[in-house]
Every structure is written in structure tokens, then in C-alpha cells.
């Protein structure tokens, strides 16, 4: 269910990247202006990450996501109705509000539902589904935009969001709720808890205390800055890949959408096989979670530097090859990196930790579409945009290696009360 939600969530984001060339022509705007529109979603999304993490810890995943998905749908329909930039920007700001809880809520749900040795696969399914939105969503969006108009792409995602809202509302339960209703056996529940799952009844000591405490921990910053480098690189590809292929190689929107499928398809396959199945089996066999995750993280981040090769590509085949290798590296790093949230967060603080990580990562990610647009306007190509992305990835590797340290659970704040509810 988290995977289905991620798929819909990211189609809501990718529709603008596909529609961008038509919107630019329709509203007669530059690449730099389009970069600002593309980043508008991240303004509210990033700002809300830390407070929404504490809200999730307080009231739970189920209701927060119900409200959030309702806002996804509203934002898509508002975008479809837009006749100018003003309403498009407002819709993107609302989309950022609605999607703010999605990632920290999913990390918390995975922390509650899965033992440690299964979280790589669970996270790979969740995050891989978001990238399937690029594999399937981009060509669908490209067809809708080409056959009808860019407005049609937003109508489609609005309807899809409403369908998922109904699915989530009717089906999602916490492990204890599933146990009480008979949908989860006592043996399954014991397996989850004995495997290190987060106690869903753990109480926090207050959002400000938890935020301040976690922000003073070195592990928090090692994980956050490492994940931020991935986020920057991901948003460069998410927001500008169709535009890059059109500008650099002159492919039309529909053909470019088909080419864009390739890097994301390679990324999804690599993520599931390497960061999901391989990592979980490796951890289960060796019981060395820190060592395994660090090896996967560093190897995948080094591999993601292949995106820099697109700066020097002289054919679309060479460009897609480099981008596919780089996207695969980025994708593999996500389950290894994001699963660390529930491993190092104190009990009851996974949402808060996830909010911190996502806030800082997406605050840095805001710069990705803007910087890329400015570089393209200034240089007339995407070469330096990919080189800048390479430097950001190197900074992430340094953070994961030198700052994070061991991936064991941080002690709770001294004043925290973590007793379970009766």
C-alpha cells in the first residue's frame, strides 16, 4: 500500500516536468522561471518536514495521510484549471503541503511494520514504486500532453489521487489495529516486535524537545547531509530530464518520454535487487547492519557519479547510458540510507527524525531545479548542471563515511517518557 501511494505521489510531481516545455511555450517563460515553478512544490514541502514529523509521531500515520492525499487531489485539479502562472504556483504550494507527510509517514510505518532484516526490501518497494512513476508515468503524461494538452496530465493525476485516497482510507491499519481485527496473527505480530520494530504506543516528550535533541546529534547530521546529496541529484533528473533530452538532442516530447523511461527502469530494477533483496539477505546472514549498509551506500553513491558523464555525451545513446548508471546508483542508495532513519531514531521519534532528514534534504533539493535552470540559461547547455550535481554527490559520500558513524539507535532525550499506553 505504501508503494501504491508512492507511485501516485510521484506521478503528482513528475507531471510538471513532462508538461514543462508546453507550459513554457504557453505562458512564454524562460528556463529560469520554469525552474522557480518546479521548485515551488518544495517550498512548502520542505518547510513542513520537521513539524509534520512530530505531528505523525503524535497522531499516527493513518489520519495524517488521509488529509495529505486529499490535498494531493485538490492540487492536481487546481493545476488543470490554471490559466496562468499564479494558479499553477498556488497549486504546487498546496501539493507540497499535502505530500509533506508522505515520506516520514512511510518511514515510520515501515519502522512499525517490519523487522530490521526486512526493511531494505520494504523500503525498496516503497521507493522503487516512486521511481516506477517515472517509468510508467512519464510516457503516459507525454501521451496526454501530446494528444490533448498539458491540462489533461493534471486531470489524470487528480483522479488517480482520489482513487488512492479511497484505498488508503478503507484499508490501512497499524500492526496493533490489524492484530485486534484478526488481520494479523499473534505470531506475525511477535515476529515484527522481536525483530526490532518501533513501539507504536511509545510516547514522545514534546516536539521541540525532540527536535532540539536530535538536531544536536552527530548521527542526525551524517544521515541528513548524505541523504540531501541524493535528493539534490534526484530532483535534477526528476525536473529536467525530459527538457534536457529535448534541448540537447532535439527529441520531441513523446519520444523523449520513452527515452526517459530507460534510466528510471534500470534504477528500479537495481534498487529492488541490490538495495532490497541482496542487502536484507546480507544483513540476515552476517548480522552486521552497519557494515553492510555502509558498503551499499558508498558503492551506490560512487556509481551515481556517472550522471556527470551526461555533461560530455555527444549522442542520446551515450547520454542515456550514463544517466541509467547514475540513476541506478542513486536508487540503490535510498533504501540503504532511508532505512537508517528507523534504526537510529529513539523509540517514538522516527517521524521526527524522518522529518528532520526530509526537511534539510528537500531544502537543499529546492536549489536543484533553480540552479539547473539558471545554468542552462547562462551556458545554453546542461553540461555544468551535471558537473555541479557530481560535486554535491561527493559531499554526500563524505557525510555518509566521516560523519554518520555506527548505525545504532540514539538514546532518547533525558526527559522522554517512553512507557507504552495501557
Short mmCIF file of C-alpha atoms in Angstrom, two decimals:
data_model
loop_
_atom_site.label_atom_id
_atom_site.label_comp_id
_atom_site.label_asym_id
_atom_site.label_seq_id
_atom_site.Cartn_x
_atom_site.Cartn_y
_atom_site.Cartn_z
CA UNK A 1 0.00 0.00 0.00
CA UNK A 2 2.88 2.36 0.74
CA UNK A 3 4.28 1.53 -2.68
CA UNK A 4 1.00 2.36 -4.42
CA UNK A 5 0.88 5.65 -2.53
CA UNK A 6 4.46 6.48 -3.54
CA UNK A 7 3.61 5.75 -7.17
CA UNK A 8 0.68 8.17 -7.14
CA UNK A 9 2.63 10.68 -5.04
CA UNK A 10 5.46 10.94 -7.54
CA UNK A 11 3.26 10.99 -10.63
CA UNK A 12 1.83 14.13 -8.99
CA UNK A 13 5.36 15.53 -9.08
CA UNK A 14 6.57 14.29 -12.46
CA UNK A 15 3.57 15.63 -14.40
CA UNK A 16 5.04 19.14 -14.27
CA UNK A 17 8.42 18.06 -15.63
CA UNK A 18 6.72 16.46 -18.65
CA UNK A 19 4.38 19.40 -19.15
CA UNK A 20 7.17 21.97 -18.65
CA UNK A 21 8.07 22.55 -22.33
CA UNK A 22 4.39 23.12 -23.23
CA UNK A 23 3.81 25.36 -20.19
CA UNK A 24 6.90 27.40 -21.10
CA UNK A 25 5.58 27.91 -24.62
CA UNK A 26 2.00 28.52 -23.45
CA UNK A 27 2.97 31.16 -20.88
CA UNK A 28 6.11 32.41 -22.74
CA UNK A 29 8.54 31.94 -19.84
CA UNK A 30 12.27 31.16 -19.59
CA UNK A 31 14.01 28.06 -18.19
CA UNK A 32 14.95 30.01 -15.05
CA UNK A 33 11.28 30.96 -14.50
CA UNK A 34 10.26 27.35 -15.09
CA UNK A 35 12.84 26.30 -12.53
CA UNK A 36 11.16 28.53 -9.95
CA UNK A 37 7.76 27.00 -10.73
CA UNK A 38 9.25 23.50 -10.48
CA UNK A 39 10.74 24.32 -7.08
CA UNK A 40 7.52 25.88 -5.67
CA UNK A 41 6.33 22.45 -4.57
CA UNK A 42 9.47 22.10 -2.45
CA UNK A 43 8.96 25.42 -0.62
CA UNK A 44 6.02 24.19 1.45
CA UNK A 45 7.10 20.55 1.31
CA UNK A 46 10.48 21.27 2.89
CA UNK A 47 9.28 23.84 5.45
CA UNK A 48 6.70 21.40 6.84
CA UNK A 49 9.01 18.40 7.19
CA UNK A 50 10.12 18.93 10.80
CA UNK A 51 6.73 19.91 12.23
CA UNK A 52 4.91 17.22 10.26
CA UNK A 53 7.29 14.57 11.61
CA UNK A 54 6.29 15.49 15.16
CA UNK A 55 2.60 15.50 14.17
CA UNK A 56 2.97 11.99 12.74
CA UNK A 57 4.59 10.83 15.99
CA UNK A 58 1.66 12.30 17.94
CA UNK A 59 -1.41 11.25 15.93
CA UNK A 60 -0.11 8.47 13.69
CA UNK A 61 0.36 7.65 10.04
CA UNK A 62 -3.24 6.75 9.23
CA UNK A 63 -5.00 10.11 9.69
CA UNK A 64 -2.12 12.31 8.59
CA UNK A 65 -2.00 10.57 5.22
CA UNK A 66 -5.78 10.77 4.80
CA UNK A 67 -5.60 14.56 4.98
CA UNK A 68 -2.46 14.67 2.87
CA UNK A 69 -3.84 12.63 -0.04
CA UNK A 70 -6.96 14.81 -0.11
CA UNK A 71 -4.70 17.80 -0.72
CA UNK A 72 -2.79 15.94 -3.47
CA UNK A 73 -6.01 15.55 -5.41
CA UNK A 74 -7.04 19.19 -4.88
CA UNK A 75 -3.65 20.43 -6.11
CA UNK A 76 -3.86 18.42 -9.34
CA UNK A 77 -7.34 19.70 -10.18
CA UNK A 78 -6.29 23.29 -9.46
CA UNK A 79 -3.29 22.89 -11.79
CA UNK A 80 -5.55 21.58 -14.54
CA UNK A 81 -7.78 24.64 -14.15
CA UNK A 82 -4.88 27.12 -14.29
CA UNK A 83 -4.93 29.77 -16.96
CA UNK A 84 -1.79 31.50 -15.76
CA UNK A 85 1.31 31.09 -13.63
CA UNK A 86 -0.36 32.32 -10.43
CA UNK A 87 -2.72 29.37 -10.01
CA UNK A 88 -0.03 26.89 -11.07
CA UNK A 89 2.28 28.15 -8.32
CA UNK A 90 -0.55 28.10 -5.73
CA UNK A 91 -1.40 24.53 -6.73
CA UNK A 92 2.23 23.46 -6.39
CA UNK A 93 2.39 25.04 -2.93
CA UNK A 94 -0.73 23.08 -1.89
CA UNK A 95 0.79 19.91 -3.36
CA UNK A 96 3.85 20.47 -1.18
CA UNK A 97 1.63 20.74 1.92
CA UNK A 98 -0.28 17.57 1.04
CA UNK A 99 2.77 15.49 0.23
CA UNK A 100 4.86 16.72 3.18
CA UNK A 101 3.90 13.77 5.43
CA UNK A 102 4.26 11.06 2.78
CA UNK A 103 7.93 10.10 3.19
CA UNK A 104 8.35 10.45 7.00
CA UNK A 105 4.99 8.69 7.46
CA UNK A 106 6.13 5.83 5.23
CA UNK A 107 9.44 5.53 7.09
CA UNK A 108 7.54 5.40 10.38
CA UNK A 109 5.07 2.82 9.03
CA UNK A 110 7.97 0.66 7.79
CA UNK A 111 9.63 1.01 11.20
CA UNK A 112 6.43 -0.20 12.87
CA UNK A 113 5.54 -2.97 10.43
CA UNK A 114 8.87 -4.64 9.54
CA UNK A 115 11.70 -6.29 11.50
CA UNK A 116 15.16 -4.90 10.78
CA UNK A 117 16.19 -7.64 8.37
CA UNK A 118 13.21 -6.93 6.08
CA UNK A 119 13.33 -3.14 5.93
CA UNK A 120 15.66 -2.95 2.93
CA UNK A 121 13.17 -4.82 0.76
CA UNK A 122 10.22 -2.88 2.21
CA UNK A 123 11.94 0.45 1.58
CA UNK A 124 13.00 -0.66 -1.91
CA UNK A 125 9.37 -1.46 -2.75
CA UNK A 126 8.23 1.89 -1.38
CA UNK A 127 10.91 4.00 -3.05
CA UNK A 128 11.06 1.84 -6.18
CA UNK A 129 7.36 2.46 -6.67
CA UNK A 130 8.04 6.19 -6.67
CA UNK A 131 10.53 5.68 -9.48
CA UNK A 132 8.05 3.49 -11.36
CA UNK A 133 6.08 6.72 -11.70
CA UNK A 134 8.89 7.83 -14.00
CA UNK A 135 8.94 4.53 -15.90
CA UNK A 136 5.17 4.41 -16.46
CA UNK A 137 4.07 7.94 -15.60
CA UNK A 138 6.36 9.90 -17.92
CA UNK A 139 5.23 8.18 -21.15
CA UNK A 140 1.58 8.37 -20.01
CA UNK A 141 1.97 12.07 -19.21
CA UNK A 142 3.80 12.63 -22.50
CA UNK A 143 0.93 10.97 -24.41
CA UNK A 144 -1.72 13.02 -22.61
CA UNK A 145 0.15 16.27 -23.18
CA UNK A 146 0.85 15.47 -26.83
CA UNK A 147 -2.62 14.12 -27.65
CA UNK A 148 -4.66 16.63 -25.63
CA UNK A 149 -2.93 19.36 -23.62
CA UNK A 150 -0.79 19.79 -20.53
CA UNK A 151 -4.03 20.32 -18.55
CA UNK A 152 -5.01 16.68 -19.23
CA UNK A 153 -1.96 15.37 -17.37
CA UNK A 154 -3.10 17.10 -14.17
CA UNK A 155 -6.69 15.86 -14.51
CA UNK A 156 -5.35 12.30 -14.78
CA UNK A 157 -3.23 12.61 -11.61
CA UNK A 158 -6.14 14.20 -9.74
CA UNK A 159 -8.40 11.23 -10.49
CA UNK A 160 -5.60 8.81 -9.57
CA UNK A 161 -5.14 10.58 -6.22
CA UNK A 162 -8.85 10.28 -5.40
CA UNK A 163 -8.75 6.52 -6.09
CA UNK A 164 -5.76 6.06 -3.79
CA UNK A 165 -7.44 8.13 -1.07
CA UNK A 166 -10.31 5.64 -1.02
CA UNK A 167 -7.91 2.68 -0.88
CA UNK A 168 -5.89 4.16 1.99
CA UNK A 169 -8.95 5.28 3.95
CA UNK A 170 -10.53 1.83 3.84
CA UNK A 171 -7.52 -0.48 4.23
CA UNK A 172 -4.58 0.94 6.19
CA UNK A 173 -4.19 -0.15 9.83
CA UNK A 174 -1.33 -0.12 12.34
CA UNK A 175 0.05 -3.52 13.46
CA UNK A 176 -1.91 -3.40 16.75
CA UNK A 177 -5.13 -2.47 14.92
CA UNK A 178 -4.54 -5.30 12.45
CA UNK A 179 -3.90 -7.70 15.34
CA UNK A 180 -7.10 -6.64 17.12
CA UNK A 181 -9.16 -7.10 13.94
CA UNK A 182 -7.72 -10.53 13.19
CA UNK A 183 -5.91 -9.45 10.02
CA UNK A 184 -2.55 -10.09 11.72
CA UNK A 185 -1.76 -13.21 13.74
CA UNK A 186 -0.12 -13.15 17.16
CA UNK A 187 2.88 -14.97 15.67
CA UNK A 188 3.28 -12.35 12.96
CA UNK A 189 2.99 -9.56 15.48
CA UNK A 190 5.63 -11.20 17.70
CA UNK A 191 7.97 -11.56 14.70
CA UNK A 192 7.62 -7.85 13.97
CA UNK A 193 8.25 -6.75 17.56
CA UNK A 194 11.07 -9.23 18.24
CA UNK A 195 12.75 -8.05 15.05
CA UNK A 196 13.19 -4.53 16.42
CA UNK A 197 10.05 -2.81 15.12
CA UNK A 198 9.22 0.53 16.70
CA UNK A 199 6.67 0.51 19.51
CA UNK A 200 3.66 2.30 18.03
CA UNK A 201 2.50 3.24 21.53
CA UNK A 202 5.78 4.88 22.56
CA UNK A 203 5.16 8.38 23.90
CA UNK A 204 7.34 11.36 22.97
CA UNK A 205 8.26 14.15 25.35
CA UNK A 206 7.23 17.03 23.10
CA UNK A 207 8.16 18.12 19.61
CA UNK A 208 10.50 20.99 20.50
CA UNK A 209 12.46 18.87 22.98
CA UNK A 210 12.73 16.01 20.48
CA UNK A 211 13.72 18.28 17.59
CA UNK A 212 16.38 20.12 19.56
CA UNK A 213 17.80 16.91 20.98
CA UNK A 214 18.04 15.16 17.61
CA UNK A 215 19.48 18.23 15.89
CA UNK A 216 22.37 18.13 18.37
CA UNK A 217 23.27 14.55 17.47
CA UNK A 218 26.11 13.93 15.02
CA UNK A 219 24.35 10.86 13.59
CA UNK A 220 21.38 13.02 12.60
CA UNK A 221 23.59 15.31 10.53
CA UNK A 222 25.59 12.50 8.96
CA UNK A 223 22.43 10.83 7.71
CA UNK A 224 20.72 14.09 6.77
CA UNK A 225 23.51 15.58 4.67
CA UNK A 226 24.18 12.27 2.96
CA UNK A 227 20.51 11.92 2.06
CA UNK A 228 20.42 15.58 0.94
CA UNK A 229 23.03 14.90 -1.73
CA UNK A 230 20.82 12.15 -3.16
CA UNK A 231 17.79 14.46 -3.05
CA UNK A 232 19.56 17.21 -4.98
CA UNK A 233 20.70 14.83 -7.72
CA UNK A 234 17.29 13.14 -7.87
CA UNK A 235 15.45 16.44 -8.36
CA UNK A 236 17.82 17.45 -11.15
CA UNK A 237 16.80 14.31 -13.04
CA UNK A 238 13.14 14.44 -12.00
CA UNK A 239 12.51 18.03 -13.06
CA UNK A 240 14.84 18.45 -16.04
CA UNK A 241 15.47 15.09 -17.74
CA UNK A 242 12.74 15.47 -20.43
CA UNK A 243 13.83 19.08 -21.02
CA UNK A 244 17.50 18.02 -21.25
CA UNK A 245 16.74 15.43 -23.93
CA UNK A 246 14.63 17.89 -25.90
CA UNK A 247 17.16 20.75 -25.75
CA UNK A 248 20.37 18.75 -26.09
CA UNK A 249 19.27 16.23 -28.73
CA UNK A 250 16.14 17.75 -30.27
CA UNK A 251 13.81 14.84 -29.48
CA UNK A 252 10.10 15.61 -29.32
CA UNK A 253 8.09 15.30 -26.11
CA UNK A 254 6.60 11.85 -26.79
CA UNK A 255 9.90 10.32 -27.95
CA UNK A 256 11.72 11.99 -25.07
CA UNK A 257 9.23 10.46 -22.65
CA UNK A 258 10.07 7.00 -23.96
CA UNK A 259 13.81 7.63 -23.67
CA UNK A 260 13.30 8.92 -20.12
CA UNK A 261 11.77 5.57 -19.14
CA UNK A 262 15.09 3.80 -19.56
CA UNK A 263 17.16 5.32 -16.69
CA UNK A 264 14.26 5.00 -14.25
CA UNK A 265 13.54 1.38 -15.24
CA UNK A 266 17.20 0.47 -14.72
CA UNK A 267 17.07 2.33 -11.38
CA UNK A 268 14.01 0.41 -10.15
CA UNK A 269 15.47 -2.99 -11.06
CA UNK A 270 18.82 -2.20 -9.41
CA UNK A 271 17.13 -0.82 -6.32
CA UNK A 272 14.95 -3.87 -5.70
CA UNK A 273 17.63 -6.49 -6.44
CA UNK A 274 20.62 -4.82 -4.76
CA UNK A 275 19.28 -2.49 -2.06
CA UNK A 276 16.29 -4.69 -1.30
CA UNK A 277 16.85 -8.42 -1.65
CA UNK A 278 20.67 -8.50 -1.58
CA UNK A 279 21.07 -6.08 1.33
CA UNK A 280 18.47 -7.79 3.54
CA UNK A 281 19.92 -11.26 2.91
CA UNK A 282 23.42 -9.98 3.54
CA UNK A 283 22.38 -8.39 6.84
CA UNK A 284 20.43 -11.52 7.91
CA UNK A 285 23.45 -13.72 7.15
CA UNK A 286 26.16 -11.55 8.74
CA UNK A 287 24.21 -9.57 11.39
CA UNK A 288 26.45 -6.60 10.51
CA UNK A 289 23.86 -3.98 9.61
CA UNK A 290 26.25 -1.02 9.83
CA UNK A 291 28.96 -2.56 7.66
CA UNK A 292 26.54 -3.85 5.01
CA UNK A 293 24.62 -0.60 4.73
CA UNK A 294 27.81 1.44 4.57
CA UNK A 295 29.23 -0.72 1.76
CA UNK A 296 25.95 -0.48 -0.20
CA UNK A 297 25.71 3.27 0.43
CA UNK A 298 29.24 4.21 -0.61
CA UNK A 299 29.34 1.89 -3.62
CA UNK A 300 25.99 3.16 -4.89
CA UNK A 301 26.87 6.83 -4.32
CA UNK A 302 30.15 6.39 -6.20
CA UNK A 303 28.20 4.74 -9.02
CA UNK A 304 25.77 7.66 -9.12
CA UNK A 305 28.64 9.95 -10.16
CA UNK A 306 28.07 8.53 -13.66
CA UNK A 307 25.46 11.29 -14.16
CA UNK A 308 28.41 13.63 -14.75
CA UNK A 309 29.09 11.67 -17.93
CA UNK A 310 25.94 13.17 -19.44
CA UNK A 311 27.77 16.51 -19.48
CA UNK A 312 30.11 15.14 -22.16
CA UNK A 313 27.70 12.89 -24.08
CA UNK A 314 27.61 13.54 -27.83
CA UNK A 315 24.73 11.19 -28.61
CA UNK A 316 21.45 10.32 -26.94
CA UNK A 317 22.58 6.67 -26.55
CA UNK A 318 25.69 7.68 -24.61
CA UNK A 319 23.67 10.15 -22.52
CA UNK A 320 21.04 7.56 -21.60
CA UNK A 321 23.77 5.04 -20.71
CA UNK A 322 25.47 7.42 -18.28
CA UNK A 323 22.14 8.58 -16.84
CA UNK A 324 20.95 4.98 -16.37
CA UNK A 325 24.08 4.03 -14.44
CA UNK A 326 23.85 7.20 -12.35
CA UNK A 327 20.13 6.79 -11.67
CA UNK A 328 20.71 3.17 -10.62
CA UNK A 329 23.37 4.30 -8.16
CA UNK A 330 21.08 6.94 -6.71
CA UNK A 331 18.19 4.48 -6.43
CA UNK A 332 20.26 1.83 -4.65
CA UNK A 333 21.42 4.39 -2.08
CA UNK A 334 17.85 5.20 -0.98
CA UNK A 335 16.79 2.02 0.88
CA UNK A 336 20.23 1.83 2.48
CA UNK A 337 20.03 5.47 3.52
CA UNK A 338 16.38 5.93 4.43
CA UNK A 339 16.11 2.65 6.36
CA UNK A 340 18.72 4.11 8.72
CA UNK A 341 16.06 6.56 9.99
CA UNK A 342 14.17 3.89 11.94
CA UNK A 343 17.45 2.24 13.01
CA UNK A 344 18.99 5.27 14.71
CA UNK A 345 15.92 7.24 15.87
CA UNK A 346 14.93 6.84 19.55
CA UNK A 347 11.69 4.90 20.10
CA UNK A 348 8.75 7.19 19.39
CA UNK A 349 10.85 9.66 17.40
CA UNK A 350 11.05 8.05 13.96
CA UNK A 351 8.61 10.58 12.48
CA UNK A 352 10.58 13.47 13.99
CA UNK A 353 13.89 12.09 12.72
CA UNK A 354 12.37 11.45 9.29
CA UNK A 355 11.02 15.00 9.26
CA UNK A 356 14.46 16.46 10.03
CA UNK A 357 16.12 14.36 7.32
CA UNK A 358 13.47 15.19 4.74
CA UNK A 359 13.35 18.91 5.69
CA UNK A 360 17.05 19.54 5.26
CA UNK A 361 17.34 17.24 2.24
CA UNK A 362 14.50 18.97 0.43
CA UNK A 363 15.64 22.44 1.46
CA UNK A 364 18.86 21.66 -0.38
CA UNK A 365 16.81 19.96 -3.10
CA UNK A 366 14.94 23.23 -3.72
CA UNK A 367 18.11 24.55 -5.30
CA UNK A 368 18.30 21.73 -7.86
CA UNK A 369 15.68 22.87 -10.44
CA UNK A 370 16.53 26.56 -9.90
CA UNK A 371 20.32 26.14 -10.24
CA UNK A 372 19.84 23.89 -13.26
CA UNK A 373 17.54 26.41 -14.96
CA UNK A 374 19.96 29.29 -14.31
CA UNK A 375 22.93 27.26 -15.61
CA UNK A 376 21.03 26.29 -18.77
CA UNK A 377 20.04 29.91 -19.44
CA UNK A 378 23.61 31.10 -18.82
CA UNK A 379 25.53 28.44 -20.76
CA UNK A 380 23.00 27.20 -23.28
CA UNK A 381 23.52 23.57 -22.23
CA UNK A 382 23.14 21.18 -19.31
CA UNK A 383 26.86 20.30 -19.01
CA UNK A 384 27.72 22.37 -15.93
CA UNK A 385 24.43 21.42 -14.26
CA UNK A 386 25.55 17.77 -14.24
CA UNK A 387 29.05 18.71 -13.06
CA UNK A 388 27.58 20.64 -10.10
CA UNK A 389 25.47 17.56 -9.32
CA UNK A 390 28.64 15.49 -9.19
CA UNK A 391 30.20 17.79 -6.58
CA UNK A 392 27.05 17.51 -4.45
CA UNK A 393 27.20 13.70 -4.60
CA UNK A 394 30.85 13.73 -3.47
CA UNK A 395 29.83 15.86 -0.45
CA UNK A 396 27.19 13.23 0.37
CA UNK A 397 29.74 10.42 0.27
CA UNK A 398 31.93 12.32 2.74
CA UNK A 399 28.95 12.80 5.06
CA UNK A 400 27.95 9.13 4.99
CA UNK A 401 31.54 7.99 5.64
CA UNK A 402 33.02 10.52 8.07
CA UNK A 403 30.03 11.98 9.92
CA UNK A 404 27.38 9.28 10.38
CA UNK A 405 29.37 6.68 12.33
CA UNK A 406 27.74 3.49 13.62
CA UNK A 407 24.08 2.96 12.77
CA UNK A 408 22.84 2.10 16.26
CA UNK A 409 19.84 3.66 17.99
CA UNK A 410 20.30 7.09 19.58
CA UNK A 411 19.42 7.23 23.27
CA UNK A 412 16.09 9.05 23.92
CA UNK A 413 16.06 12.60 25.33
CA UNK A 414 16.73 12.53 29.08
CA UNK A 415 13.25 13.80 29.92
CA UNK A 416 11.45 11.49 27.44
CA UNK A 417 8.70 9.26 28.70
CA UNK A 418 8.54 6.15 26.54
CA UNK A 419 6.22 3.96 28.51
CA UNK A 420 3.60 2.26 26.35
CA UNK A 421 -0.05 3.16 26.71
CA UNK A 422 -2.02 0.67 28.80
#
